PDB file of C-alpha atoms and ligand atoms in Angstrom:
ATOM      1  CA  MET A  82      -8.756   8.489 -18.277  1.00  0.00           C
ATOM      2  CA  ALA A  83     -11.420  10.953 -17.153  1.00  0.00           C
ATOM      3  CA  LEU A  84      -8.954  13.184 -15.366  1.00  0.00           C
ATOM      4  CA  SER A  85      -5.330  13.085 -14.410  1.00  0.00           C
ATOM      5  CA  GLY A  86      -3.754  15.867 -12.470  1.00  0.00           C
ATOM      6  CA  GLY A  87      -2.247  16.983  -9.231  1.00  0.00           C
ATOM      7  CA  HIS A  88      -3.677  18.348  -6.042  1.00  0.00           C
ATOM      8  CA  LYS A  89      -1.211  20.619  -4.267  1.00  0.00           C
ATOM      9  CA  ASN A  90       0.636  18.487  -1.733  1.00  0.00           C
ATOM     10  CA  ARG A  91      -1.765  15.594  -1.962  1.00  0.00           C
ATOM     11  CA  GLY A  92      -0.045  13.949  -4.919  1.00  0.00           C
ATOM     12  CA  GLU A  93      -1.133  12.893  -8.358  1.00  0.00           C
ATOM     13  CA  LEU A  94      -4.773  12.021  -9.002  1.00  0.00           C
ATOM     14  CA  ARG A  95      -5.739   9.484 -11.626  1.00  0.00           C
ATOM     15  CA  ILE A  96      -9.508   9.342 -11.943  1.00  0.00           C
ATOM     16  CA  HIS A  97     -10.843   6.591 -14.181  1.00  0.00           C
ATOM     17  CA  GLU A  98     -14.057   6.253 -16.154  1.00  0.00           C
ATOM     18  CA  SER A  99     -14.330   2.524 -15.474  1.00  0.00           C
ATOM     19  CA  LEU A 100     -12.808  -0.192 -13.300  1.00  0.00           C
ATOM     20  CA  GLU A 101     -11.354  -1.742 -16.436  1.00  0.00           C
ATOM     21  CA  GLU A 102      -9.487   1.473 -17.211  1.00  0.00           C
ATOM     22  CA  LEU A 103      -8.264   1.702 -13.615  1.00  0.00           C
ATOM     23  CA  ARG A 104      -7.033  -1.906 -13.655  1.00  0.00           C
ATOM     24  CA  THR A 105      -5.042  -1.320 -16.853  1.00  0.00           C
ATOM     25  CA  ASP A 106      -3.560   1.956 -15.634  1.00  0.00           C
ATOM     26  CA  LEU A 107      -2.621   0.365 -12.299  1.00  0.00           C
ATOM     27  CA  ALA A 108      -0.912  -2.583 -14.006  1.00  0.00           C
ATOM     28  CA  ASP A 109       1.014  -0.184 -16.288  1.00  0.00           C
ATOM     29  CA  TYR A 110       2.069   1.909 -13.294  1.00  0.00           C
ATOM     30  CA  VAL A 111       3.310  -1.077 -11.262  1.00  0.00           C
ATOM     31  CA  ALA A 112       5.080  -2.589 -14.288  1.00  0.00           C
ATOM     32  CA  GLU A 113       6.834   0.715 -15.024  1.00  0.00           C
ATOM     33  CA  LEU A 114       7.977   1.148 -11.421  1.00  0.00           C
ATOM     34  CA  SER A 115       9.210  -2.439 -11.362  1.00  0.00           C
ATOM     35  CA  GLU A 116      11.214  -1.892 -14.532  1.00  0.00           C
ATOM     36  CA  ALA A 117      12.731   1.377 -13.289  1.00  0.00           C
ATOM     37  CA  SER A 118      13.605  -0.101  -9.920  1.00  0.00           C
ATOM     38  CA  VAL A 119      15.170  -3.259 -11.381  1.00  0.00           C
ATOM     39  CA  LYS A 120      17.212  -1.073 -13.740  1.00  0.00           C
ATOM     40  CA  GLU A 121      18.395   1.164 -10.900  1.00  0.00           C
ATOM     41  CA  ARG A 122      18.785  -1.256  -7.987  1.00  0.00           C
ATOM     42  CA  GLY A 123      18.486  -4.744  -9.463  1.00  0.00           C
ATOM     43  CA  VAL A 124      15.399  -5.530  -7.349  1.00  0.00           C
ATOM     44  CA  PHE A 125      11.846  -4.299  -6.724  1.00  0.00           C
ATOM     45  CA  ALA A 126      10.650  -4.217  -3.109  1.00  0.00           C
ATOM     46  CA  VAL A 127       6.889  -3.852  -3.016  1.00  0.00           C
ATOM     47  CA  ALA A 128       4.431  -3.932  -0.110  1.00  0.00           C
ATOM     48  CA  LEU A 129       0.835  -5.022  -0.643  1.00  0.00           C
ATOM     49  CA  SER A 130      -2.309  -4.489   1.441  1.00  0.00           C
ATOM     50  CA  GLY A 131      -5.484  -6.539   1.614  1.00  0.00           C
ATOM     51  CA  GLY A 132      -8.996  -5.836   0.416  1.00  0.00           C
ATOM     52  CA  SER A 133     -10.143  -5.004  -3.098  1.00  0.00           C
ATOM     53  CA  LEU A 134      -6.614  -3.926  -4.080  1.00  0.00           C
ATOM     54  CA  ILE A 135      -5.545  -7.446  -4.974  1.00  0.00           C
ATOM     55  CA  GLY A 136      -8.405  -7.965  -7.420  1.00  0.00           C
ATOM     56  CA  LEU A 137      -7.648  -4.580  -8.974  1.00  0.00           C
ATOM     57  CA  LEU A 138      -4.028  -5.672  -9.545  1.00  0.00           C
ATOM     58  CA  GLY A 139      -5.293  -8.716 -11.471  1.00  0.00           C
ATOM     59  CA  LYS A 140      -4.150  -7.506 -14.892  1.00  0.00           C
ATOM     60  CA  LEU A 141      -0.564  -8.108 -13.813  1.00  0.00           C
ATOM     61  CA  CYS A 142      -1.256 -11.845 -14.166  1.00  0.00           C
ATOM     62  CA  GLU A 143      -2.313 -11.396 -17.778  1.00  0.00           C
ATOM     63  CA  ALA A 144      -0.471 -10.681 -21.017  1.00  0.00           C
ATOM     64  CA  PRO A 145       1.674  -8.737 -21.572  1.00  0.00           C
ATOM     65  CA  TYR A 146       2.622  -8.118 -17.920  1.00  0.00           C
ATOM     66  CA  ASN A 147       2.915 -11.785 -16.913  1.00  0.00           C
ATOM     67  CA  LYS A 148       5.736 -12.084 -19.466  1.00  0.00           C
ATOM     68  CA  THR A 149       7.263  -8.590 -19.528  1.00  0.00           C
ATOM     69  CA  VAL A 150       7.590  -7.956 -15.784  1.00  0.00           C
ATOM     70  CA  ASP A 151      10.835  -9.280 -14.275  1.00  0.00           C
ATOM     71  CA  TRP A 152       9.075 -11.237 -11.516  1.00  0.00           C
ATOM     72  CA  SER A 153      12.300 -12.885 -10.360  1.00  0.00           C
ATOM     73  CA  LYS A 154      13.462  -9.498  -9.040  1.00  0.00           C
ATOM     74  CA  TRP A 155      10.350  -8.852  -6.957  1.00  0.00           C
ATOM     75  CA  TYR A 156      10.529  -8.949  -3.150  1.00  0.00           C
ATOM     76  CA  ILE A 157       7.050  -8.924  -1.669  1.00  0.00           C
ATOM     77  CA  PHE A 158       5.918  -7.636   1.712  1.00  0.00           C
ATOM     78  CA  TRP A 159       2.664  -6.670   3.381  1.00  0.00           C
ATOM     79  CA  ALA A 160       1.959  -3.122   4.558  1.00  0.00           C
ATOM     80  CA  ASP A 161      -0.529  -4.792   6.847  1.00  0.00           C
ATOM     81  CA  GLU A 162      -1.610  -8.288   7.689  1.00  0.00           C
ATOM     82  CA  ARG A 163      -4.315  -9.881   9.767  1.00  0.00           C
ATOM     83  CA  VAL A 164      -2.870 -12.141  12.492  1.00  0.00           C
ATOM     84  CA  VAL A 165      -4.460 -15.378  11.343  1.00  0.00           C
ATOM     85  CA  ALA A 166      -3.082 -18.579   9.818  1.00  0.00           C
ATOM     86  CA  LYS A 167      -1.729 -18.194   6.298  1.00  0.00           C
ATOM     87  CA  ASN A 168      -4.430 -20.490   4.928  1.00  0.00           C
ATOM     88  CA  HIS A 169      -7.240 -18.629   6.735  1.00  0.00           C
ATOM     89  CA  VAL A 170      -9.821 -16.910   4.570  1.00  0.00           C
ATOM     90  CA  ASP A 171      -8.975 -13.570   6.291  1.00  0.00           C
ATOM     91  CA  SER A 172      -5.245 -13.756   5.530  1.00  0.00           C
ATOM     92  CA  ASN A 173      -3.929 -10.995   3.262  1.00  0.00           C
ATOM     93  CA  TYR A 174      -1.123 -13.370   2.280  1.00  0.00           C
ATOM     94  CA  LYS A 175      -3.659 -15.958   1.123  1.00  0.00           C
ATOM     95  CA  LEU A 176      -5.617 -13.315  -0.757  1.00  0.00           C
ATOM     96  CA  ALA A 177      -2.492 -12.170  -2.620  1.00  0.00           C
ATOM     97  CA  LYS A 178      -1.218 -15.706  -3.161  1.00  0.00           C
ATOM     98  CA  ASP A 179      -4.501 -16.946  -4.629  1.00  0.00           C
ATOM     99  CA  GLY A 180      -5.208 -13.787  -6.637  1.00  0.00           C
ATOM    100  CA  LEU A 181      -1.754 -12.808  -7.843  1.00  0.00           C
ATOM    101  CA  LEU A 182       1.400 -14.492  -6.576  1.00  0.00           C
ATOM    102  CA  SER A 183       0.492 -18.055  -7.568  1.00  0.00           C
ATOM    103  CA  LYS A 184      -0.137 -16.873 -11.135  1.00  0.00           C
ATOM    104  CA  VAL A 185       3.232 -15.239 -11.817  1.00  0.00           C
ATOM    105  CA  PRO A 186       6.786 -16.581 -11.457  1.00  0.00           C
ATOM    106  CA  VAL A 187       7.810 -14.840  -8.234  1.00  0.00           C
ATOM    107  CA  VAL A 188      10.574 -16.537  -6.242  1.00  0.00           C
ATOM    108  CA  PRO A 189       8.966 -18.161  -3.171  1.00  0.00           C
ATOM    109  CA  SER A 190      11.860 -17.126  -0.909  1.00  0.00           C
ATOM    110  CA  HIS A 191      11.281 -13.480  -1.918  1.00  0.00           C
ATOM    111  CA  VAL A 192       7.747 -13.545  -0.525  1.00  0.00           C
ATOM    112  CA  HIS A 193       7.924 -12.197   3.024  1.00  0.00           C
ATOM    113  CA  SER A 194       4.724 -13.030   4.830  1.00  0.00           C
ATOM    114  CA  ILE A 195       4.355 -12.687   8.601  1.00  0.00           C
ATOM    115  CA  ASN A 196       5.008 -15.411  11.169  1.00  0.00           C
ATOM    116  CA  ASP A 197       1.477 -16.730  11.725  1.00  0.00           C
ATOM    117  CA  SER A 198       2.301 -18.942  14.688  1.00  0.00           C
ATOM    118  CA  VAL A 199       2.944 -16.232  17.303  1.00  0.00           C
ATOM    119  CA  SER A 200       1.072 -13.373  18.973  1.00  0.00           C
ATOM    120  CA  ALA A 201       0.359 -10.105  17.145  1.00  0.00           C
ATOM    121  CA  GLU A 202       3.087  -8.369  19.149  1.00  0.00           C
ATOM    122  CA  GLU A 203       5.682 -11.028  18.315  1.00  0.00           C
ATOM    123  CA  ALA A 204       4.595 -11.132  14.676  1.00  0.00           C
ATOM    124  CA  ALA A 205       5.162  -7.362  14.399  1.00  0.00           C
ATOM    125  CA  ASP A 206       8.613  -7.660  16.034  1.00  0.00           C
ATOM    126  CA  ASP A 207       9.555 -10.593  13.796  1.00  0.00           C
ATOM    127  CA  TYR A 208       8.440  -8.770  10.682  1.00  0.00           C
ATOM    128  CA  GLU A 209      10.431  -5.676  11.601  1.00  0.00           C
ATOM    129  CA  PHE A 210      13.479  -7.900  12.189  1.00  0.00           C
ATOM    130  CA  VAL A 211      13.098  -9.459   8.720  1.00  0.00           C
ATOM    131  CA  ILE A 212      12.808  -6.013   7.162  1.00  0.00           C
ATOM    132  CA  ARG A 213      15.911  -4.814   9.085  1.00  0.00           C
ATOM    133  CA  GLN A 214      17.949  -7.698   7.661  1.00  0.00           C
ATOM    134  CA  LEU A 215      16.842  -6.852   4.149  1.00  0.00           C
ATOM    135  CA  VAL A 216      17.606  -3.159   4.631  1.00  0.00           C
ATOM    136  CA  ARG A 217      21.096  -4.158   5.766  1.00  0.00           C
ATOM    137  CA  THR A 218      21.647  -6.086   2.531  1.00  0.00           C
ATOM    138  CA  ARG A 219      19.904  -3.327   0.536  1.00  0.00           C
ATOM    139  CA  VAL A 220      17.221  -5.573  -0.876  1.00  0.00           C
ATOM    140  CA  ILE A 221      15.134  -2.767   0.607  1.00  0.00           C
ATOM    141  CA  SER A 222      16.633   0.695   0.213  1.00  0.00           C
ATOM    142  CA  VAL A 223      17.081   3.044   3.140  1.00  0.00           C
ATOM    143  CA  SER A 224      15.676   6.531   3.479  1.00  0.00           C
ATOM    144  CA  GLU A 225      18.159   9.409   3.197  1.00  0.00           C
ATOM    145  CA  ILE A 226      16.366  11.413   5.867  1.00  0.00           C
ATOM    146  CA  ASN A 227      15.773   8.849   8.600  1.00  0.00           C
ATOM    147  CA  ASP A 228      16.848   5.250   9.037  1.00  0.00           C
ATOM    148  CA  CYS A 229      13.526   3.910   7.760  1.00  0.00           C
ATOM    149  CA  PRO A 230      13.211   1.336   5.010  1.00  0.00           C
ATOM    150  CA  LYS A 231      12.465   2.922   1.649  1.00  0.00           C
ATOM    151  CA  PHE A 232      10.196   0.519  -0.212  1.00  0.00           C
ATOM    152  CA  ASP A 233      10.135   0.988  -3.973  1.00  0.00           C
ATOM    153  CA  LEU A 234       6.349   0.874  -3.818  1.00  0.00           C
ATOM    154  CA  ILE A 235       3.727   0.614  -1.078  1.00  0.00           C
ATOM    155  CA  LEU A 236       0.217  -0.179  -2.317  1.00  0.00           C
ATOM    156  CA  LEU A 237      -2.643   0.834  -0.035  1.00  0.00           C
ATOM    157  CA  GLY A 238      -6.413   0.561  -0.069  1.00  0.00           C
ATOM    158  CA  LEU A 239      -8.707   2.969   1.773  1.00  0.00           C
ATOM    159  CA  GLY A 240     -11.509   2.115   4.182  1.00  0.00           C
ATOM    160  CA  PRO A 241     -14.796   4.053   4.301  1.00  0.00           C
ATOM    161  CA  ASP A 242     -13.612   5.370   7.698  1.00  0.00           C
ATOM    162  CA  GLY A 243     -10.374   6.674   6.176  1.00  0.00           C
ATOM    163  CA  HIS A 244      -8.046   3.894   7.360  1.00  0.00           C
ATOM    164  CA  VAL A 245      -5.037   2.798   5.357  1.00  0.00           C
ATOM    165  CA  ALA A 246      -3.047  -0.385   6.013  1.00  0.00           C
ATOM    166  CA  SER A 247      -4.222  -1.199   9.578  1.00  0.00           C
ATOM    167  CA  LEU A 248      -3.930   2.394  10.784  1.00  0.00           C
ATOM    168  CA  PHE A 249      -7.420   3.294  11.965  1.00  0.00           C
ATOM    169  CA  PRO A 250      -8.839   6.723  12.893  1.00  0.00           C
ATOM    170  CA  ASN A 251      -7.885   7.949  16.374  1.00  0.00           C
ATOM    171  CA  HIS A 252      -5.833   4.825  17.110  1.00  0.00           C
ATOM    172  CA  SER A 253      -2.593   5.184  19.072  1.00  0.00           C
ATOM    173  CA  ALA A 254      -0.765   3.223  16.321  1.00  0.00           C
ATOM    174  CA  LEU A 255      -0.929   6.438  14.300  1.00  0.00           C
ATOM    175  CA  ASN A 256       1.480   8.045  16.769  1.00  0.00           C
ATOM    176  CA  GLU A 257       4.128   5.333  16.558  1.00  0.00           C
ATOM    177  CA  ARG A 258       7.392   6.961  15.505  1.00  0.00           C
ATOM    178  CA  GLU A 259      10.051   4.447  16.602  1.00  0.00           C
ATOM    179  CA  GLU A 260       8.805   1.077  15.409  1.00  0.00           C
ATOM    180  CA  TRP A 261       8.642   0.236  11.713  1.00  0.00           C
ATOM    181  CA  VAL A 262       5.971  -2.400  12.237  1.00  0.00           C
ATOM    182  CA  THR A 263       3.425  -2.245  15.040  1.00  0.00           C
ATOM    183  CA  PHE A 264       0.467  -4.353  16.102  1.00  0.00           C
ATOM    184  CA  ILE A 265      -3.122  -3.767  17.118  1.00  0.00           C
ATOM    185  CA  THR A 266      -5.562  -6.076  18.857  1.00  0.00           C
ATOM    186  CA  ASP A 267      -8.682  -3.926  18.549  1.00  0.00           C
ATOM    187  CA  SER A 268      -9.193  -3.339  14.835  1.00  0.00           C
ATOM    188  CA  PRO A 269     -12.664  -1.932  14.196  1.00  0.00           C
ATOM    189  CA  LYS A 270     -12.609  -3.900  10.927  1.00  0.00           C
ATOM    190  CA  PRO A 271     -12.477  -7.624  11.681  1.00  0.00           C
ATOM    191  CA  PRO A 272     -10.378  -9.538  12.393  1.00  0.00           C
ATOM    192  CA  PRO A 273      -9.194  -7.562  15.450  1.00  0.00           C
ATOM    193  CA  GLU A 274      -5.521  -8.610  15.546  1.00  0.00           C
ATOM    194  CA  ARG A 275      -3.286  -7.118  12.914  1.00  0.00           C
ATOM    195  CA  ILE A 276       0.204  -5.907  12.243  1.00  0.00           C
ATOM    196  CA  THR A 277       0.850  -2.786  10.217  1.00  0.00           C
ATOM    197  CA  PHE A 278       3.598  -0.596   8.821  1.00  0.00           C
ATOM    198  CA  THR A 279       3.741   2.655  10.750  1.00  0.00           C
ATOM    199  CA  LEU A 280       3.380   6.102   9.183  1.00  0.00           C
ATOM    200  CA  PRO A 281       7.163   6.802   9.164  1.00  0.00           C
ATOM    201  CA  VAL A 282       7.669   3.691   7.006  1.00  0.00           C
ATOM    202  CA  ILE A 283       4.778   4.472   4.664  1.00  0.00           C
ATOM    203  CA  ASN A 284       5.988   8.054   4.315  1.00  0.00           C
ATOM    204  CA  SER A 285       9.574   6.971   3.577  1.00  0.00           C
ATOM    205  CA  ALA A 286       8.654   4.927   0.499  1.00  0.00           C
ATOM    206  CA  SER A 287       9.796   5.958  -2.978  1.00  0.00           C
ATOM    207  CA  ASN A 288       6.244   5.507  -4.228  1.00  0.00           C
ATOM    208  CA  VAL A 289       2.917   5.163  -2.471  1.00  0.00           C
ATOM    209  CA  ALA A 290      -0.238   4.356  -4.415  1.00  0.00           C
ATOM    210  CA  VAL A 291      -3.678   4.486  -2.804  1.00  0.00           C
ATOM    211  CA  VAL A 292      -6.241   2.547  -4.823  1.00  0.00           C
ATOM    212  CA  VAL A 293      -9.869   3.404  -4.103  1.00  0.00           C
ATOM    213  CA  THR A 294     -13.124   2.498  -5.812  1.00  0.00           C
ATOM    214  CA  GLY A 295     -16.798   2.877  -5.022  1.00  0.00           C
ATOM    215  CA  GLU A 296     -19.130   5.461  -3.594  1.00  0.00           C
ATOM    216  CA  SER A 297     -18.765   4.293   0.023  1.00  0.00           C
ATOM    217  CA  LYS A 298     -15.195   5.698  -0.035  1.00  0.00           C
ATOM    218  CA  ALA A 299     -16.070   9.065  -1.627  1.00  0.00           C
ATOM    219  CA  GLU A 300     -16.233  10.996   1.638  1.00  0.00           C
ATOM    220  CA  SER A 301     -12.927   9.552   2.860  1.00  0.00           C
ATOM    221  CA  VAL A 302     -11.333  10.439  -0.466  1.00  0.00           C
ATOM    222  CA  TYR A 303     -12.629  13.986  -0.046  1.00  0.00           C
ATOM    223  CA  PHE A 304     -11.231  14.260   3.499  1.00  0.00           C
ATOM    224  CA  ALA A 305      -7.955  12.659   2.420  1.00  0.00           C
ATOM    225  CA  ILE A 306      -7.300  14.902  -0.564  1.00  0.00           C
ATOM    226  CA  ASP A 307      -9.403  18.033  -0.775  1.00  0.00           C
ATOM    227  CA  ASP A 308      -9.080  21.468   0.814  1.00  0.00           C
ATOM    228  CA  VAL A 309     -11.778  20.837   3.360  1.00  0.00           C
ATOM    229  CA  GLY A 310     -10.752  23.625   5.737  1.00  0.00           C
ATOM    230  CA  PRO A 311      -9.986  23.697   9.452  1.00  0.00           C
ATOM    231  CA  ASP A 312     -12.789  21.292  10.351  1.00  0.00           C
ATOM    232  CA  CYS A 313     -11.375  18.512   8.182  1.00  0.00           C
ATOM    233  CA  PRO A 314     -11.144  15.332  10.279  1.00  0.00           C
ATOM    234  CA  LEU A 315      -7.528  14.123  10.274  1.00  0.00           C
ATOM    235  CA  ILE A 316      -8.183  10.679   8.878  1.00  0.00           C
ATOM    236  CA  PRO A 317      -5.230   8.279   8.509  1.00  0.00           C
ATOM    237  CA  ALA A 318      -5.253   8.581   4.705  1.00  0.00           C
ATOM    238  CA  ARG A 319      -4.560  12.308   5.033  1.00  0.00           C
ATOM    239  CA  MET A 320      -1.427  11.489   7.041  1.00  0.00           C
ATOM    240  CA  VAL A 321       0.012   9.648   4.055  1.00  0.00           C
ATOM    241  CA  GLU A 322       2.526  12.220   2.837  1.00  0.00           C
ATOM    242  CA  PRO A 323       5.701  10.673   1.420  1.00  0.00           C
ATOM    243  CA  ALA A 324       8.629  12.898   2.472  1.00  0.00           C
ATOM    244  CA  THR A 325      10.605  12.570  -0.749  1.00  0.00           C
ATOM    245  CA  GLY A 326       8.603   9.896  -2.585  1.00  0.00           C
ATOM    246  CA  LYS A 327       5.680  10.169  -4.927  1.00  0.00           C
ATOM    247  CA  LEU A 328       2.037   9.714  -3.939  1.00  0.00           C
ATOM    248  CA  VAL A 329      -0.501   8.625  -6.573  1.00  0.00           C
ATOM    249  CA  TRP A 330      -4.245   8.117  -6.081  1.00  0.00           C
ATOM    250  CA  PHE A 331      -5.982   5.610  -8.344  1.00  0.00           C
ATOM    251  CA  LEU A 332      -9.690   6.430  -8.153  1.00  0.00           C
ATOM    252  CA  ASP A 333     -12.781   5.475 -10.045  1.00  0.00           C
ATOM    253  CA  LYS A 334     -15.437   8.099 -10.752  1.00  0.00           C
ATOM    254  CA  LEU A 335     -17.554   7.078  -7.773  1.00  0.00           C
ATOM    255  CA  ALA A 336     -14.687   7.309  -5.285  1.00  0.00           C
ATOM    256  CA  ALA A 337     -13.772  10.713  -6.739  1.00  0.00           C
ATOM    257  CA  SER A 338     -17.357  11.959  -6.810  1.00  0.00           C
ATOM    258  CA  LYS A 339     -17.062  14.258  -3.769  1.00  0.00           C
ATOM    259  CA  LEU A 340     -13.818  15.963  -4.827  1.00  0.00           C
ATOM    260  CA  GLU A 341     -14.250  19.600  -5.812  1.00  0.00           C
ATOM    261  CA  GLU A 342     -13.396  19.809  -9.523  1.00  0.00           C
ATOM    262  CA  SER A 343     -12.267  23.410  -9.037  1.00  0.00           C
ATOM    263  CA  ASN A 344      -9.529  22.297  -6.666  1.00  0.00           C
ATOM    264  CA  LEU A 345      -7.930  19.923  -9.140  1.00  0.00           C
ATOM    265  CA  ASN A 346      -5.116  21.297 -11.305  1.00  0.00           C
ATOM    266  CA  LYS A 347      -5.640  19.452 -14.508  1.00  0.00           C
TER     267      LYS A 347
HETATM  268  O1  6PG B 237      -6.219  -5.941   5.629  1.00  0.00           O
HETATM  269  C1  6PG B 237      -6.930  -4.996   5.408  1.00  0.00           C
HETATM  270  O2  6PG B 237      -8.065  -4.904   5.891  1.00  0.00           O
HETATM  271  C2  6PG B 237      -6.443  -3.961   4.462  1.00  0.00           C
HETATM  272  O3  6PG B 237      -5.138  -3.905   4.187  1.00  0.00           O
HETATM  273  C3  6PG B 237      -7.126  -2.622   4.557  1.00  0.00           C
HETATM  274  O4  6PG B 237      -6.329  -1.524   4.820  1.00  0.00           O
HETATM  275  C4  6PG B 237      -7.826  -2.451   3.224  1.00  0.00           C
HETATM  276  O5  6PG B 237      -6.892  -2.130   2.222  1.00  0.00           O
HETATM  277  C5  6PG B 237      -8.897  -1.410   3.298  1.00  0.00           C
HETATM  278  O6  6PG B 237      -9.775  -1.751   4.343  1.00  0.00           O
HETATM  279  C6  6PG B 237      -9.694  -1.292   2.023  1.00  0.00           C
HETATM  280  O7  6PG B 237     -10.292  -2.527   1.772  1.00  0.00           O
HETATM  281  P1  6PG B 237     -11.337  -2.652   0.593  1.00  0.00           P
HETATM  282  O8  6PG B 237     -10.638  -2.137  -0.627  1.00  0.00           O
HETATM  283  O9  6PG B 237     -11.677  -4.103   0.480  1.00  0.00           O
HETATM  284  O10 6PG B 237     -12.506  -1.801   0.988  1.00  0.00           O
END
């Protein structure tokens, strides 16, 4: 690893020399959290996003992880989903199913994808209802400081504009404090209709990992993590601040290229 350290309140930074190194470190990290969570709670409740994240998780389908991870204890959710049919090329469910879930022995009934036959608003309500049921039965833990679900791990990507999940810059969804899952119909990144976890849910997780590669994200990484000063645009990624959980950034060298080395405590 090129550099691993912390950055004040912005969590742990893991900066990798190559994508290969990042993919291995990410698989180790997820496998370790899964093991710890299964030991402590008997289950592992993990939320995925779309985009390049799924490809970067690919090592989990290979040895040793495909055999050593206790896949039967995984409960899988989406931090955000595009409101399209499950077999549509834009579906985050399809992306994860094709790239990950179909290659490991997860229990189909533990895979909680959205209802794809209703409107975005109804899909968000339905998804929140499903999550409420699973919080009640403690498949998903509950936060000690609010009544939010406390996912064992939420995995996020980062857009070049600083969005995470489907929380886009300057969008009113960023202000949602009551709902756990909200919807948008005007996503600047197509497709326009999406559902997304809200910030209170993301910030209640036990672990949040933001996985970012490539130069086009370097400025967003800088605004999300560094001490930019009073003129720093408040991009959604900077609002990811788990209250009691742990935040880890998985970056490649290009994504980390605008961070000030002097601000990193190695
Ligand atoms: O459904 C989505 O669009 C995603 O969940 C979104 O939040 C994604 O993670 C980022 O846009 C990064 O995507 P890339 O890694 O592909 O750039």
